[in-house]
Tab-separated table of C-alpha atoms and ligand atoms in Angstrom:
chain	number	residue	atom	x	y	z
G	1	MET	CA	74.517	110.212	108.891
G	2	LEU	CA	78.234	110.843	109.476
G	3	ALA	CA	78.380	113.326	106.598
G	4	GLU	CA	80.576	115.688	108.593
G	5	GLU	CA	82.933	112.883	109.619
G	6	LEU	CA	83.223	111.630	106.052
G	7	ALA	CA	83.912	115.129	104.723
G	8	PHE	CA	86.592	115.566	107.387
G	9	ALA	CA	88.181	112.208	106.542
G	10	VAL	CA	88.304	112.982	102.814
G	11	GLU	CA	89.844	116.410	103.375
G	12	THR	CA	92.428	115.294	105.914
G	13	VAL	CA	93.472	112.327	103.790
G	14	ARG	CA	93.811	114.654	100.806
G	15	SER	CA	96.223	116.817	102.871
G	16	ALA	CA	98.095	113.643	103.753
G	17	VAL	CA	98.432	112.781	100.064
G	18	LYS	CA	100.092	116.148	99.441
G	19	ILE	CA	102.625	115.472	102.197
G	20	CYS	CA	103.352	111.969	100.938
G	21	ARG	CA	103.888	113.145	97.365
G	22	SER	CA	106.245	115.849	98.525
G	23	VAL	CA	108.286	113.448	100.702
G	24	GLN	CA	108.273	110.710	98.075
G	25	GLY	CA	109.505	113.167	95.473
G	26	GLN	CA	112.652	113.620	97.535
G	27	ILE	CA	113.522	109.933	97.696
G	28	GLU	CA	116.708	109.055	95.924
G	29	VAL	CA	116.042	105.779	94.197
G	30	GLY	CA	118.471	103.154	95.428
G	31	LYS	CA	119.233	104.879	98.718
G	32	TRP	CA	116.424	103.208	100.675
G	33	ASP	CA	117.725	99.711	99.972
G	34	LYS	CA	120.884	100.632	101.831
G	35	GLY	CA	118.686	100.797	104.903
G	36	ASP	CA	117.750	104.474	104.968
G	37	ARG	CA	114.089	104.525	105.883
G	38	THR	CA	114.051	108.194	106.867
G	39	PRO	CA	111.683	109.356	104.098
G	40	VAL	CA	108.905	106.989	105.050
G	41	THR	CA	109.393	107.809	108.730
G	42	VAL	CA	109.035	111.514	107.955
G	43	ALA	CA	105.856	110.903	105.944
G	44	ASP	CA	104.408	108.546	108.559
G	45	LEU	CA	104.926	110.981	111.411
G	46	ALA	CA	103.843	114.080	109.492
G	47	VAL	CA	100.616	112.435	108.311
G	48	GLN	CA	99.777	111.177	111.783
G	49	ALA	CA	100.388	114.658	113.208
G	50	VAL	CA	98.076	116.284	110.648
G	51	VAL	CA	95.234	113.778	111.099
G	52	SER	CA	95.555	113.849	114.875
G	53	ARG	CA	95.477	117.645	115.089
G	54	GLY	CA	92.549	117.869	112.670
G	55	LEU	CA	90.588	115.405	114.783
G	56	GLN	CA	91.407	117.231	117.989
G	57	GLU	CA	89.898	120.381	116.472
G	58	GLN	CA	86.828	118.930	114.799
G	59	PHE	CA	85.965	115.900	116.934
G	60	PRO	CA	87.692	116.554	120.275
G	61	HIS	CA	85.889	113.690	122.029
G	62	ASP	CA	87.098	111.063	119.585
G	63	ALA	CA	90.278	109.116	120.283
G	64	LEU	CA	92.867	108.107	117.693
G	65	MET	CA	94.536	104.732	117.284
G	66	GLY	CA	97.537	105.566	115.112
G	67	GLU	CA	100.309	103.241	114.063
G	68	GLU	CA	103.101	105.648	114.934
G	69	GLY	CA	104.642	106.564	118.286
G	70	SER	CA	106.601	109.705	119.113
G	71	GLU	CA	109.664	108.196	120.856
G	72	GLU	CA	112.108	109.047	118.063
G	73	LEU	CA	110.820	112.605	117.806
G	74	ARG	CA	111.508	113.169	121.491
G	75	SER	CA	115.079	111.980	121.418
G	76	PRO	CA	117.703	114.743	120.990
G	77	GLU	CA	119.673	112.697	118.464
G	78	TYR	CA	116.669	112.865	116.108
G	79	ALA	CA	116.272	116.640	116.223
G	80	ASP	CA	116.795	116.755	112.471
G	81	LEU	CA	113.959	114.258	111.917
G	82	ALA	CA	111.654	116.341	114.117
G	83	ALA	CA	112.518	119.461	112.122
G	84	GLN	CA	111.781	117.682	108.828
G	85	VAL	CA	108.469	116.379	110.115
G	86	MET	CA	107.469	119.816	111.326
G	87	SER	CA	108.322	121.465	108.021
G	88	HIS	CA	106.143	118.975	106.108
G	89	VAL	CA	103.263	119.412	108.537
G	90	ARG	CA	103.581	123.173	108.117
G	91	THR	CA	102.877	122.876	104.379
G	92	VAL	CA	99.274	122.002	105.277
G	93	ARG	CA	98.934	123.479	108.802
G	94	ALA	CA	100.192	126.951	109.669
G	95	ASP	CA	100.025	126.232	113.407
G	96	ALA	CA	102.830	123.632	113.273
G	97	THR	CA	105.340	126.053	114.728
G	98	ASP	CA	107.311	123.917	117.163
G	99	PRO	CA	108.595	120.327	116.896
G	100	LEU	CA	107.370	119.638	120.432
G	101	ILE	CA	103.810	120.639	119.543
G	102	VAL	CA	103.902	118.391	116.482
G	103	THR	CA	105.302	115.571	118.622
G	104	ASP	CA	102.341	115.887	120.995
G	105	TRP	CA	99.959	115.644	118.047
G	106	VAL	CA	101.648	112.396	116.954
G	107	GLU	CA	101.542	111.039	120.511
G	108	ARG	CA	97.745	111.309	120.739
G	109	GLY	CA	97.612	108.294	118.423
G	110	GLN	CA	99.110	106.133	121.176
G	111	HIS	CA	96.695	107.094	123.959
G	112	ALA	CA	94.611	104.307	125.468
G	113	ILE	CA	91.346	103.601	123.659
G	114	ASP	CA	88.090	103.448	125.637
G	115	PRO	CA	86.167	100.644	123.888
G	116	ASN	CA	82.865	102.322	124.787
G	117	ARG	CA	83.717	105.507	122.898
G	118	ARG	CA	84.174	105.861	119.190
G	119	TYR	CA	87.711	106.205	117.858
G	120	TRP	CA	89.558	106.690	114.594
G	121	VAL	CA	92.092	104.223	113.237
G	122	LEU	CA	94.985	105.470	111.111
G	123	ASP	CA	97.710	103.901	109.048
G	124	PRO	CA	99.514	107.066	107.943
G	125	VAL	CA	101.624	105.333	105.288
G	126	ASP	CA	100.508	101.778	104.668
G	127	GLY	CA	102.872	99.774	102.476
G	128	THR	CA	106.094	101.460	103.531
G	129	LYS	CA	108.169	99.264	101.226
G	130	GLY	CA	106.023	100.269	98.260
G	131	PHE	CA	106.380	103.913	99.276
G	132	LEU	CA	110.174	103.618	99.290
G	133	ARG	CA	110.164	101.846	95.922
G	134	LYS	CA	107.928	104.647	94.579
G	135	GLU	CA	105.255	102.058	93.880
G	136	GLN	CA	101.980	101.450	95.728
G	137	TYR	CA	101.137	102.722	99.184
G	138	ALA	CA	97.983	103.943	100.875
G	139	ILE	CA	96.819	106.313	103.560
G	140	ALA	CA	94.066	104.628	105.546
G	141	LEU	CA	91.657	106.277	107.987
G	142	ALA	CA	88.589	104.658	109.547
G	143	LEU	CA	86.096	105.414	112.298
G	144	VAL	CA	85.150	102.608	114.692
G	145	GLU	CA	82.433	102.400	117.337
G	146	ARG	CA	81.696	99.355	119.513
G	147	GLY	CA	83.262	96.903	117.096
G	148	LYS	CA	81.649	98.393	113.986
G	149	ILE	CA	83.594	100.202	111.298
G	150	LEU	CA	81.424	103.252	110.604
G	151	LEU	CA	83.388	104.803	107.776
G	152	GLY	CA	86.664	104.545	105.942
G	153	VAL	CA	88.738	106.565	103.507
G	154	LEU	CA	91.626	105.055	101.629
G	155	ALA	CA	93.996	107.107	99.499
G	156	CYS	CA	95.940	105.347	96.752
G	157	PRO	CA	98.085	108.132	95.303
G	158	ASN	CA	99.990	105.978	92.788
G	159	LEU	CA	97.394	103.409	91.783
G	160	PRO	CA	96.978	103.217	87.992
G	161	THR	CA	93.440	103.505	86.652
G	162	VAL	CA	93.869	100.055	85.155
G	163	LEU	CA	95.853	97.563	87.239
G	164	GLY	CA	99.019	96.318	85.656
G	165	THR	CA	99.540	99.340	83.426
G	166	ALA	CA	102.027	102.122	84.008
G	167	GLU	CA	100.275	105.392	83.320
G	168	SER	CA	102.152	108.635	83.106
G	169	GLU	CA	99.262	110.886	84.130
G	170	VAL	CA	97.975	109.213	87.251
G	171	TRP	CA	97.054	111.462	90.103
G	172	GLY	CA	95.584	108.817	92.298
G	173	GLN	CA	92.238	108.192	93.863
G	174	LEU	CA	90.506	108.162	97.211
G	175	TYR	CA	88.050	105.409	98.104
G	176	ALA	CA	85.432	106.353	100.670
G	177	ALA	CA	82.614	104.454	102.349
G	178	ARG	CA	80.025	104.871	105.070
G	179	LEU	CA	78.302	101.967	106.815
G	180	GLY	CA	75.048	101.336	104.928
G	181	GLY	CA	75.767	104.277	102.636
G	182	GLY	CA	77.719	102.654	99.807
G	183	ALA	CA	81.223	103.382	98.581
G	184	GLU	CA	82.573	105.906	96.141
G	185	ARG	CA	85.708	106.521	94.191
G	186	ILE	CA	87.084	110.043	94.219
G	187	ASP	CA	89.539	110.759	91.418
G	188	LEU	CA	92.227	113.325	92.062
G	189	GLY	CA	93.612	115.650	89.430
G	190	ARG	CA	96.665	117.858	89.305
G	191	ASP	CA	97.391	119.421	92.724
G	192	ASP	CA	95.166	116.750	94.242
G	193	VAL	CA	91.931	118.554	93.473
G	194	VAL	CA	88.844	116.353	93.334
G	195	VAL	CA	87.896	115.924	89.672
G	196	ARG	CA	85.272	113.169	89.774
G	197	ARG	CA	83.209	111.159	92.249
G	198	SER	CA	81.665	107.889	91.133
G	199	PRO	CA	79.934	104.957	92.840
G	200	LEU	CA	82.137	101.959	93.492
G	201	ARG	CA	81.058	98.390	92.732
G	202	VAL	CA	82.838	95.066	92.946
G	203	SER	CA	83.018	92.812	89.883
G	204	THR	CA	80.231	90.344	89.163
G	205	GLU	CA	82.646	87.802	87.672
G	206	THR	CA	82.409	84.196	88.852
G	207	GLU	CA	84.009	82.236	86.006
G	208	PRO	CA	87.355	80.940	87.365
G	209	ALA	CA	89.322	81.514	84.152
G	210	LYS	CA	88.352	85.193	84.189
G	211	LEU	CA	88.999	85.923	87.859
G	212	ASN	CA	91.781	88.320	88.767
G	213	TRP	CA	93.303	88.349	92.240
G	214	VAL	CA	95.704	90.397	94.332
G	215	GLU	CA	98.130	89.590	97.086
G	216	ARG	CA	101.078	91.058	98.992
G	217	VAL	CA	104.417	91.793	97.359
G	218	GLU	CA	106.228	90.744	100.493
G	219	SER	CA	106.308	87.074	101.302
G	220	SER	CA	107.752	86.693	104.770
G	221	ASP	CA	107.373	82.931	104.777
G	222	LYS	CA	105.871	80.521	102.287
G	223	ASN	CA	102.576	82.411	102.194
G	224	HIS	CA	102.717	82.785	98.424
G	225	ASP	CA	102.761	78.970	98.178
G	226	VAL	CA	99.576	78.751	100.213
G	227	THR	CA	97.771	81.466	98.298
G	228	SER	CA	98.690	79.921	94.958
G	229	GLN	CA	97.428	76.508	96.083
G	230	VAL	CA	94.160	78.068	97.195
G	231	VAL	CA	93.545	79.918	93.940
G	232	THR	CA	94.437	76.776	91.978
G	233	ALA	CA	91.837	74.875	94.015
G	234	VAL	CA	89.281	77.553	93.067
G	235	GLY	CA	90.225	77.052	89.413
G	236	ILE	CA	91.835	80.480	88.987
G	237	THR	CA	94.561	80.468	86.350
G	238	ASN	CA	95.534	84.160	86.168
G	239	GLU	CA	98.738	85.263	87.827
G	240	PRO	CA	98.182	87.616	90.789
G	241	PHE	CA	98.736	91.342	90.787
G	242	ARG	CA	101.187	91.822	93.635
G	243	ILE	CA	100.822	95.240	95.187
G	244	ASP	CA	101.745	96.789	98.496
G	245	SER	CA	99.286	98.243	100.998
G	246	GLN	CA	95.519	98.422	101.234
G	247	ALA	CA	95.456	99.351	97.549
G	248	LYS	CA	94.635	95.613	97.326
G	249	TYR	CA	91.244	96.287	98.914
G	250	ALA	CA	90.712	99.145	96.451
G	251	ALA	CA	91.444	96.738	93.592
G	252	VAL	CA	88.661	94.423	94.818
G	253	ALA	CA	86.248	97.265	95.608
G	254	ARG	CA	86.558	98.773	92.132
G	255	GLY	CA	86.228	95.425	90.391
G	256	ASP	CA	89.759	94.986	88.998
G	257	ALA	CA	90.195	91.892	91.130
G	258	ALA	CA	87.630	89.482	92.560
G	259	LEU	CA	89.869	88.284	95.372
G	260	TYR	CA	92.469	89.549	97.839
G	261	LEU	CA	93.940	86.654	99.764
G	262	ARG	CA	96.317	87.152	102.679
G	263	HIS	CA	97.637	84.412	104.823
G	264	SER	CA	100.628	84.413	107.097
G	265	LEU	CA	101.880	80.973	107.970
G	266	SER	CA	103.833	82.471	110.803
G	267	LYS	CA	101.806	81.712	113.920
G	268	THR	CA	103.356	84.682	115.679
G	269	TYR	CA	102.170	87.401	113.281
G	270	ILE	CA	98.850	88.993	114.203
G	271	GLU	CA	97.235	91.404	111.743
G	272	LYS	CA	96.984	95.047	112.816
G	273	VAL	CA	93.644	96.882	112.844
G	274	TRP	CA	95.011	99.865	110.876
G	275	ASP	CA	96.125	97.585	108.033
G	276	HIS	CA	92.499	96.620	107.353
G	277	ALA	CA	89.771	98.823	108.867
G	278	ALA	CA	89.410	101.335	106.020
G	279	GLY	CA	89.914	98.719	103.295
G	280	VAL	CA	87.283	96.430	104.803
G	281	ILE	CA	84.461	98.976	104.843
G	282	VAL	CA	85.319	100.235	101.355
G	283	THR	CA	85.183	96.661	100.018
G	284	GLU	CA	81.991	95.716	101.850
G	285	GLU	CA	80.152	98.888	100.916
G	286	ALA	CA	81.128	98.302	97.277
G	287	GLY	CA	79.241	94.997	97.510
G	288	GLY	CA	82.107	92.717	98.491
G	289	ARG	CA	82.685	90.498	101.489
G	290	VAL	CA	85.607	90.331	103.934
G	291	THR	CA	86.307	87.612	106.511
G	292	ASP	CA	89.385	85.884	107.830
G	293	VAL	CA	90.583	82.640	106.235
G	294	ASN	CA	88.257	80.660	108.519
G	295	GLY	CA	85.227	82.652	107.394
G	296	LYS	CA	85.017	84.663	110.640
G	297	PRO	CA	84.138	88.351	110.415
G	298	LEU	CA	87.041	90.598	111.398
G	299	ASP	CA	86.862	91.448	115.095
G	300	VAL	CA	88.189	94.936	115.799
G	301	THR	CA	87.241	94.873	119.485
G	302	ALA	CA	90.482	93.280	120.697
G	303	GLY	CA	92.575	96.448	120.709
G	304	ARG	CA	95.298	97.295	118.209
G	305	GLN	CA	95.504	93.815	116.696
G	306	LEU	CA	93.035	91.386	115.114
G	307	GLU	CA	93.725	88.880	117.904
G	308	ASN	CA	90.717	86.730	117.037
G	309	ASN	CA	91.379	86.374	113.313
G	310	THR	CA	93.798	84.621	110.974
G	311	GLY	CA	94.583	86.047	107.550
G	312	ILE	CA	92.165	87.799	105.217
G	313	VAL	CA	89.788	86.781	102.438
G	314	ALA	CA	88.269	89.778	100.621
G	315	THR	CA	86.136	89.021	97.579
G	316	ASN	CA	83.403	90.302	95.286
G	317	GLY	CA	81.034	88.310	97.524
G	318	ARG	CA	79.918	85.866	94.852
G	319	ILE	CA	83.041	83.715	95.047
G	320	HIS	CA	83.543	84.051	98.805
G	321	ASP	CA	82.234	80.663	99.937
G	322	ARG	CA	84.136	78.896	97.158
G	323	VAL	CA	87.367	80.551	98.260
G	324	LEU	CA	86.762	79.647	101.909
G	325	ALA	CA	86.148	76.012	100.914
G	326	ALA	CA	89.415	76.039	98.953
G	327	VAL	CA	91.286	77.497	101.937
G	328	ARG	CA	89.907	74.715	104.155
G	329	GLU	CA	90.967	72.082	101.658
G	330	VAL	CA	94.514	73.450	101.294
G	331	LEU	CA	95.091	74.016	104.998
G	332	SER	CA	93.824	70.519	105.851
G	333	ARG	CA	96.673	69.125	103.730
G	334	LYS	CA	99.294	70.958	105.813
T	1	AMP	P1	101.303	94.687	102.647
T	1	AMP	O1	101.615	95.947	101.943
T	1	AMP	O2	99.976	94.122	102.272
T	1	AMP	O3	102.425	93.718	102.616
T	1	AMP	O4	101.066	95.086	104.159
T	1	AMP	C1	101.954	95.858	104.864
T	1	AMP	C2	101.688	95.595	106.312
T	1	AMP	O5	101.940	94.235	106.603
T	1	AMP	C3	102.596	96.341	107.236
T	1	AMP	O6	101.988	97.568	107.554
T	1	AMP	C4	102.706	95.436	108.443
T	1	AMP	O7	101.871	95.915	109.469
T	1	AMP	C5	102.162	94.117	107.960
T	1	AMP	N1	103.084	92.968	108.177
T	1	AMP	C6	104.346	92.954	108.634
T	1	AMP	N2	104.832	91.685	108.716
T	1	AMP	C7	103.836	90.856	108.316
T	1	AMP	C8	103.697	89.450	108.187
T	1	AMP	N3	104.696	88.618	108.499
T	1	AMP	N4	102.533	88.951	107.733
T	1	AMP	C9	101.525	89.766	107.420
T	1	AMP	N5	101.586	91.123	107.515
T	1	AMP	C10	102.724	91.668	107.962
T	2	MG	MG1	100.411	99.237	107.325
C-alpha cells in the first residue's frame, strides 16, 4: 500500500536535498546574522516548487499544504530572487524555464485544502536558523488523509551518524515511514545516492540515568526552564542535545534519544502541521509514541495549525507515561 507514493516522496526529497546543499554551500558564514535570510528563502521556495510540480505530475488529484507563499516572487523588486529560485529548480527540473511558471508551482502549496481529500504537507526547509548556521535542518514531506498521517519522509542532510560528534564524511540520511508499514533509515552517499536502507527502531532504554533527550536550540521564552524541570522530575541527568528542525524526531526514531520535549510557554504560539507531520509518523512507525504535553494525540484536522494541541512529547514509548506525569507535576506548580 502506498508504495508509489513513498517512492515519489523519497525521490522528490532527495532532489530537494541536492538543492539545499547547493544553496547552503553558497552561504557566507557570518552574513546571515546581519539579517540576510536570502539563502534560506531561495532554498525554501525552490524546494516547494520542485515538490509541488512533482506532485502535480504524479498525483494530480492531491493537494499540497506548503509552508511557503509566492508573494515575494511576484513582486518586481524581488526579480533577482525569482531568478535565483528558478535557476536552482532547473538543476533538478528541465521544465523550469520561466520564473512565473515556478511561482505558480510554489503557489499551489497555498491553495485551500479539502478535508475530505488527501493532501501532502511540506516544510521545504525546516529549521531555517540551523540551515543558515550550516548546522541541522530537515526537509519534511508527509501525506495526510482524514486526520491520519499515511506516510512521511524526513531528510536530515547534515545529521551526524552519532549525535554530538562532528563527522567529516557525513552525507546525511532520509527517514521514511508508512502507516502500519514500519520506518526505515536511508543513508545517502556522495552525490546523494542511496547507499543503504535499514529498519529504524527506537531505543529500549528506561533507566533515567541513561536516557538521552533532545530539544530546540531556540528558546523564545523560558521553555528551556520548563523542559529541564520536567526531565529532572523524570530523573534524567544527561544534558540535552539541542538541535534545530525535525531532526529531533529522527534522533528519537533511530534510538539516539528517548525523548523529544517541546513546550512553548507563549499562549499565542500554535504549532504548525508541517513542523511535525513527517516526524510524527517516522517516530511512531519506529516504535515510539507522540502526543502533546497533555497526552492528547496530535490533531491534524484543524487546518494548517495544531489548534487542539499544546507542545510535543515524543518518546521511545516506554517512558511516555512517566514523562507525561512529570509534565503534569511541573505545570501544576506554575
Ligand atoms: P525548531 O527547529 O524545533 O526550533 O523548529 C523550528 C520551527 O519552530 C519553525 O519552523 C517555526 O514554525 C516554529 N516556531 C517559531 N516560533 C516558535 C515558538 N515560539 N515556539 C515553538 N515553535 C516555534
Ligand atoms: Mg519548520
